[in-house]
Amino acid sequence: MSHLNDMALFVEVARAKSFRKAAEALGMPNSTLSRRIGALEKAIGLRLLHRTTRKIELTEAGQLYYERSKRVVDEARLAHEQLGAMLEQPSGVLRVSLPVDLATLYLTPIIVDFTRHHPGITFEFDLTPRRVDLVTEPFDVAIRIGKLEDSGLIAHLIGRHSRYLYASPGYIEASGEPAAPAELSGRECICMPRSPSWTLHRGTDAVDVGVSGRFTLNSVGMMSALAVNHQGIALLPEKIVAEDLAHGRLRRILPEWQGSTVSIYAVTETRLIPAKTQRFIEFLSTKLMES
């Protein structure tokens, strides 16, 4: 098996019937090519070429070896060409685990755009809140938000969410608009589980504010809906609430302050991923990083 590369070199020499022409086509020194073919003949134990000062010819063994080797080399070249085509236009089933809210509220148009570029790919999405096991379950990639566990999996950073404070005009009218982060402690805040405080940033300044409220939940979609329905103040990704902001259902409050940025990752079991997965990750990264 170690002589497969030399086999390909021999096929080029036999086709060109010239070391010089074959060396030029291969982009390697004539002396190196001659030495490699000599080593191949020594390994096989038979002379494959008759060498003269004017030309080279195949021996009987060389003709047989050429006919067999040519098929192998051509098949290998075809395999590389097909793999190249696969990279250009990947196909197959792409199995993805996605956070429910991120997928339904933000990623769907991006995924639809991806399908237009790659018509050969079909999709299976898992939108359950559980964290799938990429080692034992048949998923190609999992999209995850926030801090990752040190699991030995490969994490590809594909985007970041900026988070700001939002409330409905109705809530602001009824309760008044906070003038400083400290005033959030006395307001109805819509919180994530195990998050008794919000860290807010303004330039180089940072403050931690204790927050509480009637609603604690792990869905940014429902948090946004509760805020729209005048139930309090929510710290949410800007992209998630874009439509509610545009229609005046939510307003940004304390506009000089923002929450800690949340990272978005594409997680795979290995770095050696198929073209369909690689293209999907690259596409999401391009869209999420630029937005």
GROMACS .gro file of N, CA, C and O in nm, residues 101 105 168 190 215 217 219-232 234 236 240-241 244 249-250:
model
  108
  101ASP      N    1  -3.674   2.813   2.111
  101ASP     CA    2  -3.700   2.954   2.085
  101ASP      C    3  -3.608   3.011   1.979
  101ASP      O    4  -3.650   3.088   1.892
  105LEU      N    5  -3.802   3.150   1.659
  105LEU     CA    6  -3.812   3.296   1.658
  105LEU      C    7  -3.705   3.364   1.574
  105LEU      O    8  -3.720   3.480   1.538
  168SER      N    9  -4.325   4.658   2.802
  168SER     CA   10  -4.432   4.709   2.716
  168SER      C   11  -4.465   4.853   2.754
  168SER      O   12  -4.446   4.895   2.869
  190ILE      N   13  -3.907   3.958   3.477
  190ILE     CA   14  -3.933   3.824   3.424
  190ILE      C   15  -3.797   3.755   3.413
  190ILE      O   16  -3.711   3.795   3.333
  215PHE      N   17  -4.283   3.564   3.758
  215PHE     CA   18  -4.257   3.465   3.654
  215PHE      C   19  -4.108   3.430   3.646
  215PHE      O   20  -4.023   3.518   3.631
  217LEU      N   21  -3.888   3.141   3.424
  217LEU     CA   22  -3.907   3.042   3.317
  217LEU      C   23  -3.782   3.036   3.229
  217LEU      O   24  -3.696   3.123   3.235
  219SER      N   25  -3.782   3.003   2.881
  219SER     CA   26  -3.817   3.023   2.740
  219SER      C   27  -3.816   3.172   2.709
  219SER      O   28  -3.900   3.247   2.760
  220VAL      N   29  -3.722   3.214   2.623
  220VAL     CA   30  -3.717   3.356   2.588
  220VAL      C   31  -3.839   3.396   2.505
  220VAL      O   32  -3.882   3.512   2.509
  221GLY      N   33  -3.896   3.299   2.432
  221GLY     CA   34  -4.018   3.329   2.357
  221GLY      C   35  -4.133   3.365   2.448
  221GLY      O   36  -4.204   3.463   2.426
  222MET      N   37  -4.151   3.287   2.555
  222MET     CA   38  -4.259   3.316   2.649
  222MET      C   39  -4.226   3.440   2.732
  222MET      O   40  -4.316   3.517   2.767
  223MET      N   41  -4.099   3.461   2.764
  223MET     CA   42  -4.060   3.582   2.836
  223MET      C   43  -4.098   3.706   2.756
  223MET      O   44  -4.152   3.803   2.809
  224SER      N   45  -4.070   3.701   2.626
  224SER     CA   46  -4.105   3.813   2.539
  224SER      C   47  -4.256   3.833   2.535
  224SER      O   48  -4.305   3.946   2.543
  225ALA      N   49  -4.331   3.720   2.526
  225ALA     CA   50  -4.478   3.731   2.522
  225ALA      C   51  -4.534   3.787   2.653
  225ALA      O   52  -4.628   3.867   2.652
  226LEU      N   53  -4.475   3.747   2.765
  226LEU     CA   54  -4.520   3.800   2.893
  226LEU      C   55  -4.491   3.950   2.903
  226LEU      O   56  -4.573   4.028   2.954
  227ALA      N   57  -4.373   3.989   2.853
  227ALA     CA   58  -4.341   4.132   2.855
  227ALA      C   59  -4.437   4.210   2.767
  227ALA      O   60  -4.483   4.319   2.805
  228VAL      N   61  -4.469   4.159   2.650
  228VAL     CA   62  -4.566   4.224   2.561
  228VAL      C   63  -4.700   4.239   2.631
  228VAL      O   64  -4.772   4.339   2.612
  229ASN      N   65  -4.735   4.142   2.715
  229ASN     CA   66  -4.863   4.144   2.787
  229ASN      C   67  -4.851   4.213   2.923
  229ASN      O   68  -4.925   4.180   3.016
  230HIS      N   69  -4.757   4.306   2.935
  230HIS     CA   70  -4.748   4.399   3.048
  230HIS      C   71  -4.715   4.332   3.182
  230HIS      O   72  -4.753   4.385   3.287
  231GLN      N   73  -4.643   4.219   3.177
  231GLN     CA   74  -4.617   4.145   3.302
  231GLN      C   75  -4.482   4.180   3.365
  231GLN      O   76  -4.448   4.123   3.468
  232GLY      N   77  -4.407   4.271   3.306
  232GLY     CA   78  -4.283   4.310   3.370
  232GLY      C   79  -4.172   4.341   3.271
  232GLY      O   80  -4.195   4.356   3.150
  234ALA      N   81  -3.805   4.242   3.098
  234ALA     CA   82  -3.731   4.122   3.059
  234ALA      C   83  -3.597   4.162   2.997
  234ALA      O   84  -3.587   4.264   2.928
  236LEU      N   85  -3.360   4.045   2.724
  236LEU     CA   86  -3.378   3.957   2.610
  236LEU      C   87  -3.283   3.991   2.496
  236LEU      O   88  -3.241   4.107   2.481
  240ILE      N   89  -3.446   3.861   1.904
  240ILE     CA   90  -3.568   3.787   1.938
  240ILE      C   91  -3.689   3.881   1.944
  240ILE      O   92  -3.801   3.843   1.909
  241VAL      N   93  -3.667   4.004   1.987
  241VAL     CA   94  -3.781   4.097   2.008
  241VAL      C   95  -3.791   4.200   1.896
  241VAL      O   96  -3.868   4.296   1.909
  244ASP      N   97  -4.152   4.277   1.778
  244ASP     CA   98  -4.230   4.346   1.880
  244ASP      C   99  -4.185   4.491   1.896
  244ASP      O  100  -4.267   4.581   1.918
  249ARG      N  101  -4.485   4.708   2.041
  249ARG     CA  102  -4.538   4.627   2.152
  249ARG      C  103  -4.441   4.623   2.270
  249ARG      O  104  -4.480   4.595   2.382
  250LEU      N  105  -4.313   4.647   2.244
  250LEU     CA  106  -4.211   4.656   2.348
  250LEU      C  107  -4.129   4.782   2.326
  250LEU      O  108  -4.117   4.832   2.214
   0.00000   0.00000   0.00000
